[in-house]
mmCIF file of C-alpha atoms and ligand atoms in Angstrom:
data_model
loop_
_atom_site.group_PDB
_atom_site.id
_atom_site.type_symbol
_atom_site.label_atom_id
_atom_site.label_comp_id
_atom_site.label_asym_id
_atom_site.label_seq_id
_atom_site.Cartn_x
_atom_site.Cartn_y
_atom_site.Cartn_z
ATOM 1 C CA MET D 16 -7.723 -68.111 -78.886
ATOM 2 C CA ARG D 17 -10.301 -68.342 -81.656
ATOM 3 C CA ASP D 18 -9.890 -64.631 -82.398
ATOM 4 C CA ALA D 19 -6.609 -63.971 -84.244
ATOM 5 C CA ASP D 20 -6.745 -60.223 -83.538
ATOM 6 C CA ALA D 21 -7.286 -60.782 -79.822
ATOM 7 C CA CYS D 22 -4.223 -63.052 -79.840
ATOM 8 C CA ARG D 23 -2.219 -60.321 -81.583
ATOM 9 C CA ARG D 24 -3.228 -57.769 -78.983
ATOM 10 C CA ALA D 25 -2.344 -60.175 -76.158
ATOM 11 C CA ALA D 26 1.145 -60.824 -77.561
ATOM 12 C CA GLU D 27 2.048 -57.178 -78.169
ATOM 13 C CA GLY D 28 5.164 -56.116 -76.236
ATOM 14 C CA VAL D 29 5.666 -59.571 -74.756
ATOM 15 C CA ASP D 30 8.948 -61.556 -74.755
ATOM 16 C CA VAL D 31 7.511 -65.021 -74.208
ATOM 17 C CA VAL D 32 3.983 -66.263 -74.861
ATOM 18 C CA VAL D 33 3.030 -69.354 -72.842
ATOM 19 C CA ASN D 34 -0.087 -70.969 -74.257
ATOM 20 C CA CYS D 35 -1.789 -72.785 -71.367
ATOM 21 C CA ALA D 36 -5.290 -72.354 -72.810
ATOM 22 C CA ALA D 37 -7.011 -75.383 -74.262
ATOM 23 C CA TRP D 38 -10.241 -77.259 -74.728
ATOM 24 C CA THR D 39 -9.499 -79.939 -72.110
ATOM 25 C CA ALA D 40 -12.857 -81.740 -71.916
ATOM 26 C CA VAL D 41 -11.430 -84.971 -73.297
ATOM 27 C CA ASP D 42 -14.706 -86.897 -73.483
ATOM 28 C CA ASP D 43 -16.774 -84.002 -74.861
ATOM 29 C CA ALA D 44 -14.206 -83.548 -77.634
ATOM 30 C CA GLU D 45 -15.214 -86.936 -79.086
ATOM 31 C CA THR D 46 -18.526 -85.457 -80.225
ATOM 32 C CA ALA D 47 -17.314 -81.850 -80.666
ATOM 33 C CA GLU D 48 -13.954 -82.268 -82.371
ATOM 34 C CA PRO D 49 -14.305 -79.213 -84.673
ATOM 35 C CA ALA D 50 -15.024 -76.974 -81.663
ATOM 36 C CA ALA D 51 -12.081 -78.460 -79.737
ATOM 37 C CA ALA D 52 -9.879 -77.974 -82.797
ATOM 38 C CA GLN D 53 -10.814 -74.294 -82.996
ATOM 39 C CA VAL D 54 -9.124 -73.796 -79.622
ATOM 40 C CA ASN D 55 -6.422 -76.472 -79.542
ATOM 41 C CA ALA D 56 -5.289 -76.315 -83.169
ATOM 42 C CA THR D 57 -6.428 -73.077 -84.853
ATOM 43 C CA GLY D 58 -6.140 -71.157 -81.583
ATOM 44 C CA ALA D 59 -2.581 -72.378 -81.075
ATOM 45 C CA GLU D 60 -1.756 -71.272 -84.615
ATOM 46 C CA HIS D 61 -3.252 -67.830 -83.940
ATOM 47 C CA LEU D 62 -1.035 -67.422 -80.876
ATOM 48 C CA ALA D 63 2.002 -68.691 -82.772
ATOM 49 C CA VAL D 64 1.468 -66.103 -85.518
ATOM 50 C CA ALA D 65 0.902 -63.419 -82.876
ATOM 51 C CA ALA D 66 4.087 -64.407 -81.032
ATOM 52 C CA ARG D 67 6.075 -64.425 -84.265
ATOM 53 C CA GLU D 68 4.827 -60.964 -85.195
ATOM 54 C CA ALA D 69 5.627 -59.679 -81.699
ATOM 55 C CA GLY D 70 9.132 -61.168 -81.833
ATOM 56 C CA ALA D 71 8.287 -63.366 -78.834
ATOM 57 C CA ARG D 72 9.103 -67.011 -78.181
ATOM 58 C CA LEU D 73 6.134 -69.342 -77.931
ATOM 59 C CA VAL D 74 5.762 -72.063 -75.329
ATOM 60 C CA GLN D 75 3.006 -74.363 -76.572
ATOM 61 C CA VAL D 76 1.817 -76.537 -73.694
ATOM 62 C CA SER D 77 0.870 -79.971 -74.977
ATOM 63 C CA THR D 78 0.015 -83.428 -73.740
ATOM 64 C CA ASP D 79 0.853 -87.127 -73.517
ATOM 65 C CA TYR D 80 -2.403 -87.733 -75.471
ATOM 66 C CA VAL D 81 -0.508 -86.953 -78.699
ATOM 67 C CA PHE D 82 1.069 -90.432 -78.342
ATOM 68 C CA ASP D 83 -0.677 -93.769 -78.878
ATOM 69 C CA GLY D 84 -0.222 -94.969 -75.275
ATOM 70 C CA ARG D 85 0.914 -98.428 -76.395
ATOM 71 C CA ALA D 86 4.656 -98.069 -75.776
ATOM 72 C CA THR D 87 6.530 -100.065 -73.152
ATOM 73 C CA SER D 88 9.388 -97.624 -72.598
ATOM 74 C CA PRO D 89 9.232 -93.837 -72.157
ATOM 75 C CA TYR D 90 8.264 -91.785 -75.220
ATOM 76 C CA ALA D 91 11.170 -89.731 -76.526
ATOM 77 C CA GLU D 92 10.530 -86.107 -77.429
ATOM 78 C CA ASP D 93 10.821 -86.993 -81.129
ATOM 79 C CA ALA D 94 8.727 -90.179 -80.997
ATOM 80 C CA PRO D 95 6.045 -90.176 -83.704
ATOM 81 C CA VAL D 96 2.731 -88.728 -82.595
ATOM 82 C CA ALA D 97 -0.266 -91.040 -83.046
ATOM 83 C CA PRO D 98 -3.197 -89.664 -81.061
ATOM 84 C CA GLN D 99 -6.049 -92.061 -80.294
ATOM 85 C CA SER D 100 -8.688 -89.510 -79.247
ATOM 86 C CA ALA D 101 -10.246 -86.356 -80.669
ATOM 87 C CA TYR D 102 -8.601 -84.271 -77.926
ATOM 88 C CA GLY D 103 -5.216 -85.850 -78.735
ATOM 89 C CA ARG D 104 -5.665 -85.181 -82.451
ATOM 90 C CA THR D 105 -6.496 -81.514 -81.846
ATOM 91 C CA LYS D 106 -3.499 -81.099 -79.530
ATOM 92 C CA ALA D 107 -1.170 -82.838 -82.009
ATOM 93 C CA ASP D 108 -2.479 -80.488 -84.710
ATOM 94 C CA GLY D 109 -1.835 -77.593 -82.345
ATOM 95 C CA GLU D 110 1.803 -78.645 -81.972
ATOM 96 C CA ARG D 111 2.221 -78.970 -85.737
ATOM 97 C CA LEU D 112 0.470 -75.711 -86.601
ATOM 98 C CA ALA D 113 2.301 -73.733 -83.901
ATOM 99 C CA VAL D 114 5.705 -74.983 -85.033
ATOM 100 C CA GLY D 115 4.721 -74.369 -88.673
ATOM 101 C CA ALA D 116 3.700 -70.793 -87.943
ATOM 102 C CA HIS D 117 6.603 -69.875 -85.673
ATOM 103 C CA THR D 118 10.038 -71.480 -85.752
ATOM 104 C CA ASP D 119 10.826 -70.227 -82.235
ATOM 105 C CA THR D 120 8.332 -72.544 -80.543
ATOM 106 C CA LEU D 121 9.004 -74.775 -77.549
ATOM 107 C CA VAL D 122 6.465 -77.599 -77.400
ATOM 108 C CA VAL D 123 6.243 -78.516 -73.713
ATOM 109 C CA ARG D 124 4.276 -81.728 -73.169
ATOM 110 C CA THR D 125 2.953 -82.484 -69.731
ATOM 111 C CA ALA D 126 0.571 -85.062 -68.240
ATOM 112 C CA TRP D 127 -1.401 -86.144 -65.156
ATOM 113 C CA LEU D 128 -1.402 -82.624 -63.696
ATOM 114 C CA TYR D 129 -2.405 -81.747 -60.159
ATOM 115 C CA GLY D 130 -2.197 -78.455 -58.321
ATOM 116 C CA ALA D 131 -3.544 -76.252 -55.582
ATOM 117 C CA HIS D 132 -6.246 -74.647 -57.752
ATOM 118 C CA GLY D 133 -9.193 -76.145 -59.588
ATOM 119 C CA ARG D 134 -10.198 -79.787 -59.713
ATOM 120 C CA CYS D 135 -7.538 -82.469 -59.720
ATOM 121 C CA PHE D 136 -7.200 -86.193 -59.058
ATOM 122 C CA PRO D 137 -5.570 -86.019 -55.581
ATOM 123 C CA ARG D 138 -8.220 -83.689 -54.160
ATOM 124 C CA THR D 139 -11.004 -85.793 -55.694
ATOM 125 C CA ILE D 140 -9.533 -88.947 -54.144
ATOM 126 C CA ALA D 141 -8.954 -87.301 -50.747
ATOM 127 C CA GLY D 142 -12.547 -86.011 -50.758
ATOM 128 C CA ALA D 143 -13.902 -89.439 -51.722
ATOM 129 C CA LEU D 144 -11.895 -91.074 -48.920
ATOM 130 C CA ASP D 145 -13.599 -88.670 -46.495
ATOM 131 C CA GLN D 146 -16.992 -89.904 -47.698
ATOM 132 C CA ARG D 147 -16.536 -93.626 -48.330
ATOM 133 C CA ASP D 148 -14.806 -96.620 -46.745
ATOM 134 C CA THR D 149 -13.215 -97.954 -49.940
ATOM 135 C CA LEU D 150 -12.547 -96.727 -53.467
ATOM 136 C CA ASP D 151 -11.921 -98.651 -56.694
ATOM 137 C CA VAL D 152 -9.267 -97.047 -58.907
ATOM 138 C CA VAL D 153 -7.867 -98.337 -62.196
ATOM 139 C CA ASP D 154 -4.462 -99.981 -62.112
ATOM 140 C CA ASP D 155 -4.022 -100.616 -65.867
ATOM 141 C CA GLN D 156 -3.113 -97.061 -66.886
ATOM 142 C CA VAL D 157 0.303 -95.769 -65.872
ATOM 143 C CA GLY D 158 1.770 -92.302 -66.040
ATOM 144 C CA GLN D 159 3.697 -89.599 -64.230
ATOM 145 C CA PRO D 160 1.711 -87.462 -61.746
ATOM 146 C CA THR D 161 3.033 -83.942 -62.182
ATOM 147 C CA TRP D 162 2.651 -80.837 -60.026
ATOM 148 C CA THR D 163 1.648 -77.688 -61.915
ATOM 149 C CA ALA D 164 4.190 -75.686 -59.885
ATOM 150 C CA ASP D 165 6.945 -77.946 -61.229
ATOM 151 C CA VAL D 166 5.770 -77.412 -64.820
ATOM 152 C CA ALA D 167 5.772 -73.634 -64.329
ATOM 153 C CA ASP D 168 9.255 -73.816 -62.838
ATOM 154 C CA LEU D 169 10.531 -75.929 -65.734
ATOM 155 C CA VAL D 170 9.070 -73.539 -68.308
ATOM 156 C CA LEU D 171 10.892 -70.683 -66.561
ATOM 157 C CA ARG D 172 14.130 -72.686 -66.531
ATOM 158 C CA LEU D 173 13.804 -73.529 -70.242
ATOM 159 C CA VAL D 174 13.313 -69.874 -71.099
ATOM 160 C CA ALA D 175 16.143 -68.733 -68.806
ATOM 161 C CA ALA D 176 18.460 -71.287 -70.444
ATOM 162 C CA ASP D 177 17.462 -69.979 -73.874
ATOM 163 C CA ALA D 178 16.619 -73.583 -74.816
ATOM 164 C CA PRO D 179 16.519 -74.226 -78.544
ATOM 165 C CA ALA D 180 13.143 -74.530 -80.223
ATOM 166 C CA GLY D 181 11.837 -78.096 -80.107
ATOM 167 C CA ALA D 182 9.913 -80.541 -77.959
ATOM 168 C CA TYR D 183 10.452 -81.040 -74.213
ATOM 169 C CA HIS D 184 8.701 -83.195 -71.629
ATOM 170 C CA ALA D 185 7.530 -81.493 -68.448
ATOM 171 C CA THR D 186 6.522 -84.512 -66.385
ATOM 172 C CA SER D 187 7.814 -86.089 -63.209
ATOM 173 C CA SER D 188 10.097 -89.104 -63.484
ATOM 174 C CA GLY D 189 9.216 -92.693 -62.622
ATOM 175 C CA GLN D 190 5.770 -94.105 -63.223
ATOM 176 C CA VAL D 191 2.711 -95.258 -61.312
ATOM 177 C CA SER D 192 -0.854 -96.370 -62.018
ATOM 178 C CA TRP D 193 -3.862 -94.251 -61.040
ATOM 179 C CA HIS D 194 -4.410 -96.858 -58.300
ATOM 180 C CA GLY D 195 -0.864 -96.390 -56.994
ATOM 181 C CA PHE D 196 -1.254 -92.617 -57.135
ATOM 182 C CA ALA D 197 -4.538 -92.838 -55.210
ATOM 183 C CA GLN D 198 -2.771 -94.947 -52.562
ATOM 184 C CA ALA D 199 -0.104 -92.226 -52.288
ATOM 185 C CA VAL D 200 -2.903 -89.682 -51.806
ATOM 186 C CA ALA D 201 -4.301 -91.840 -48.989
ATOM 187 C CA GLU D 202 -0.848 -91.994 -47.372
ATOM 188 C CA GLU D 203 -0.407 -88.224 -47.576
ATOM 189 C CA ALA D 204 -3.942 -87.737 -46.194
ATOM 190 C CA GLY D 205 -2.998 -89.909 -43.231
ATOM 191 C CA THR D 206 -5.281 -92.834 -43.949
ATOM 192 C CA ASP D 207 -4.822 -96.522 -44.832
ATOM 193 C CA PRO D 208 -3.832 -96.931 -48.518
ATOM 194 C CA ALA D 209 -5.470 -100.391 -48.512
ATOM 195 C CA ARG D 210 -8.812 -98.541 -48.611
ATOM 196 C CA VAL D 211 -7.987 -97.898 -52.287
ATOM 197 C CA ARG D 212 -8.608 -101.090 -54.246
ATOM 198 C CA PRO D 213 -7.403 -101.889 -57.777
ATOM 199 C CA THR D 214 -9.785 -102.266 -60.691
ATOM 200 C CA THR D 215 -9.447 -102.143 -64.490
ATOM 201 C CA SER D 216 -10.430 -99.610 -67.146
ATOM 202 C CA ALA D 217 -13.092 -102.050 -68.353
ATOM 203 C CA ALA D 218 -15.061 -101.037 -65.233
ATOM 204 C CA PHE D 219 -14.933 -97.345 -66.220
ATOM 205 C CA VAL D 220 -15.723 -97.129 -69.931
ATOM 206 C CA ARG D 221 -15.653 -93.532 -71.130
ATOM 207 C CA PRO D 222 -16.230 -91.911 -74.549
ATOM 208 C CA ALA D 223 -12.535 -91.111 -75.205
ATOM 209 C CA PRO D 224 -9.908 -93.852 -74.957
ATOM 210 C CA ARG D 225 -7.289 -93.260 -72.257
ATOM 211 C CA PRO D 226 -3.636 -94.075 -73.027
ATOM 212 C CA ALA D 227 -2.553 -97.203 -71.123
ATOM 213 C CA TYR D 228 1.056 -96.027 -71.035
ATOM 214 C CA SER D 229 1.697 -92.295 -70.564
ATOM 215 C CA VAL D 230 5.342 -92.218 -69.588
ATOM 216 C CA LEU D 231 7.476 -89.522 -71.193
ATOM 217 C CA GLY D 232 11.273 -89.416 -71.377
ATOM 218 C CA HIS D 233 13.437 -86.422 -70.486
ATOM 219 C CA ASP D 234 16.568 -86.824 -72.588
ATOM 220 C CA ALA D 235 16.145 -83.484 -74.401
ATOM 221 C CA LEU D 236 16.348 -81.688 -71.048
ATOM 222 C CA ARG D 237 19.382 -83.696 -69.929
ATOM 223 C CA ARG D 238 21.196 -82.964 -73.196
ATOM 224 C CA LEU D 239 20.862 -79.252 -72.379
ATOM 225 C CA GLY D 240 21.994 -79.747 -68.789
ATOM 226 C CA ILE D 241 18.510 -78.884 -67.515
ATOM 227 C CA GLU D 242 17.394 -80.978 -64.548
ATOM 228 C CA PRO D 243 14.085 -82.794 -65.154
ATOM 229 C CA ILE D 244 11.326 -82.344 -62.574
ATOM 230 C CA GLY D 245 12.244 -85.360 -60.459
ATOM 231 C CA ASP D 246 10.609 -88.464 -59.017
ATOM 232 C CA TRP D 247 6.781 -88.260 -58.917
ATOM 233 C CA ARG D 248 6.479 -89.617 -55.361
ATOM 234 C CA GLU D 249 9.082 -87.244 -53.927
ATOM 235 C CA ARG D 250 7.473 -84.279 -55.686
ATOM 236 C CA PHE D 251 3.997 -85.319 -54.500
ATOM 237 C CA ALA D 252 5.261 -85.469 -50.911
ATOM 238 C CA VAL D 253 6.423 -81.854 -51.264
ATOM 239 C CA ALA D 254 3.231 -80.744 -53.017
ATOM 240 C CA ALA D 255 0.671 -82.612 -50.894
ATOM 241 C CA PRO D 256 0.233 -80.093 -48.038
ATOM 242 C CA SER D 257 -0.713 -77.288 -50.427
ATOM 243 C CA VAL D 258 -2.625 -79.507 -52.869
ATOM 244 C CA LEU D 259 -4.637 -81.433 -50.269
ATOM 245 C CA GLY D 260 -4.898 -78.457 -47.905
ATOM 246 C CA ARG D 261 -4.372 -80.618 -44.814
HETATM 247 N N1 NAP S 18 -4.711 -81.341 -66.775
HETATM 248 C C1 NAP S 18 -3.852 -82.241 -67.243
HETATM 249 O O1 NAP S 18 -3.626 -83.314 -66.634
HETATM 250 C C2 NAP S 18 -3.106 -81.983 -68.515
HETATM 251 C C3 NAP S 18 -2.330 -83.020 -69.030
HETATM 252 C C4 NAP S 18 -1.589 -82.788 -70.189
HETATM 253 C C5 NAP S 18 -1.613 -81.561 -70.795
HETATM 254 N N2 NAP S 18 -2.399 -80.580 -70.300
HETATM 255 C C6 NAP S 18 -2.370 -79.303 -70.996
HETATM 256 O O2 NAP S 18 -2.093 -78.290 -70.052
HETATM 257 C C7 NAP S 18 -2.749 -77.076 -70.437
HETATM 258 C C8 NAP S 18 -3.595 -76.588 -69.285
HETATM 259 O O3 NAP S 18 -4.534 -77.611 -68.981
HETATM 260 P P1 NAP S 18 -5.483 -77.521 -67.697
HETATM 261 O O4 NAP S 18 -5.718 -78.904 -67.247
HETATM 262 O O5 NAP S 18 -4.972 -76.462 -66.747
HETATM 263 O O6 NAP S 18 -6.813 -77.025 -68.378
HETATM 264 P P2 NAP S 18 -8.054 -76.215 -67.807
HETATM 265 O O7 NAP S 18 -8.074 -76.223 -66.324
HETATM 266 O O8 NAP S 18 -9.243 -76.720 -68.569
HETATM 267 O O9 NAP S 18 -7.724 -74.746 -68.282
HETATM 268 C C9 NAP S 18 -7.790 -74.420 -69.637
HETATM 269 C C10 NAP S 18 -7.846 -72.924 -69.742
HETATM 270 O O10 NAP S 18 -8.038 -72.608 -71.135
HETATM 271 C C11 NAP S 18 -8.940 -71.532 -71.198
HETATM 272 N N3 NAP S 18 -9.618 -71.525 -72.489
HETATM 273 C C12 NAP S 18 -10.396 -72.485 -73.019
HETATM 274 N N4 NAP S 18 -10.859 -72.098 -74.222
HETATM 275 C C13 NAP S 18 -10.364 -70.857 -74.454
HETATM 276 C C14 NAP S 18 -10.469 -69.930 -75.528
HETATM 277 N N5 NAP S 18 -11.194 -70.190 -76.603
HETATM 278 N N6 NAP S 18 -9.810 -68.746 -75.419
HETATM 279 C C15 NAP S 18 -9.080 -68.466 -74.325
HETATM 280 N N7 NAP S 18 -8.935 -69.307 -73.275
HETATM 281 C C16 NAP S 18 -9.567 -70.480 -73.346
HETATM 282 C C17 NAP S 18 -9.922 -71.790 -70.068
HETATM 283 O O11 NAP S 18 -10.537 -70.612 -69.731
HETATM 284 P P3 NAP S 18 -11.973 -70.626 -68.960
HETATM 285 O O12 NAP S 18 -11.714 -71.217 -67.618
HETATM 286 O O13 NAP S 18 -12.333 -69.193 -68.937
HETATM 287 O O14 NAP S 18 -12.869 -71.478 -69.800
HETATM 288 C C18 NAP S 18 -9.000 -72.281 -68.962
HETATM 289 O O15 NAP S 18 -8.478 -71.210 -68.220
HETATM 290 C C19 NAP S 18 -3.529 -77.428 -71.703
HETATM 291 O O16 NAP S 18 -2.756 -77.103 -72.820
HETATM 292 C C20 NAP S 18 -3.702 -78.931 -71.629
HETATM 293 O O17 NAP S 18 -3.861 -79.489 -72.923
HETATM 294 C C21 NAP S 18 -3.136 -80.754 -69.168
#
């Protein structure tokens, strides 16, 4: 990502470049913003230039952290970006630089990802419930838990539909707090959701501010006749066996 020539080589002969790479250590970025920006902003620009030169479309994966998290209704795709953290600023710059370098860029924002590989919230919660009687989870941040398989599927559908360049939101529908999501994990793991107790963010102060409201709208998809991902709880029920491995 930081090496423009390596990006060029990677994009050679390719029809669509999907940029999933990022500096995602949200808290570390607060004290290492230039290093995060090298990947999330400059790196995205390198890939955009490489895609343009290769005649490929670019899918720039982005995040809810580009918004201020203070809204009370879902963020539209064209809502003004106002990141509140270093990570969010670098990702917002990545969107801007990618679109500036390559007009055929689809900015695909996602959020609250979980999947079968790597660390993710549901597996952490399920593991903690195996170890402890009760858990305290924040109930003052809401968002849309989203399965990585659904994001991949939506990216494929956008490309297959030859969607116009622009911003799209690849999140589940509905909304829930981390506490509510943790209770859903308990349900899917076959244990009592009351073991997950609500608490507030004040009990978990971290270096980077977390958006209180991370709910994204899906009107741009609907206008194209592309079905959004669907309700977060229904999708989690489908995903849970593979994600929780039980
Ligand atoms: N996780 C979420 O809830 C979430 C929410 C919203 C948006 N997103 C976005 O979704 C995308 C994927 O996130 P993720 O959670 O899957 O992140 P992740 O697990 O941290 O994966 C990021 C990937 O980027 C690679 N990478 C980092 N620096 C690189 C560099 N300089 N050159 C090449 N590759 C580099 C990493 O490779 P190594 O493993 O080799 O370091 C890793 O494979 C990102 O754009 C992120 O901003 C994620």
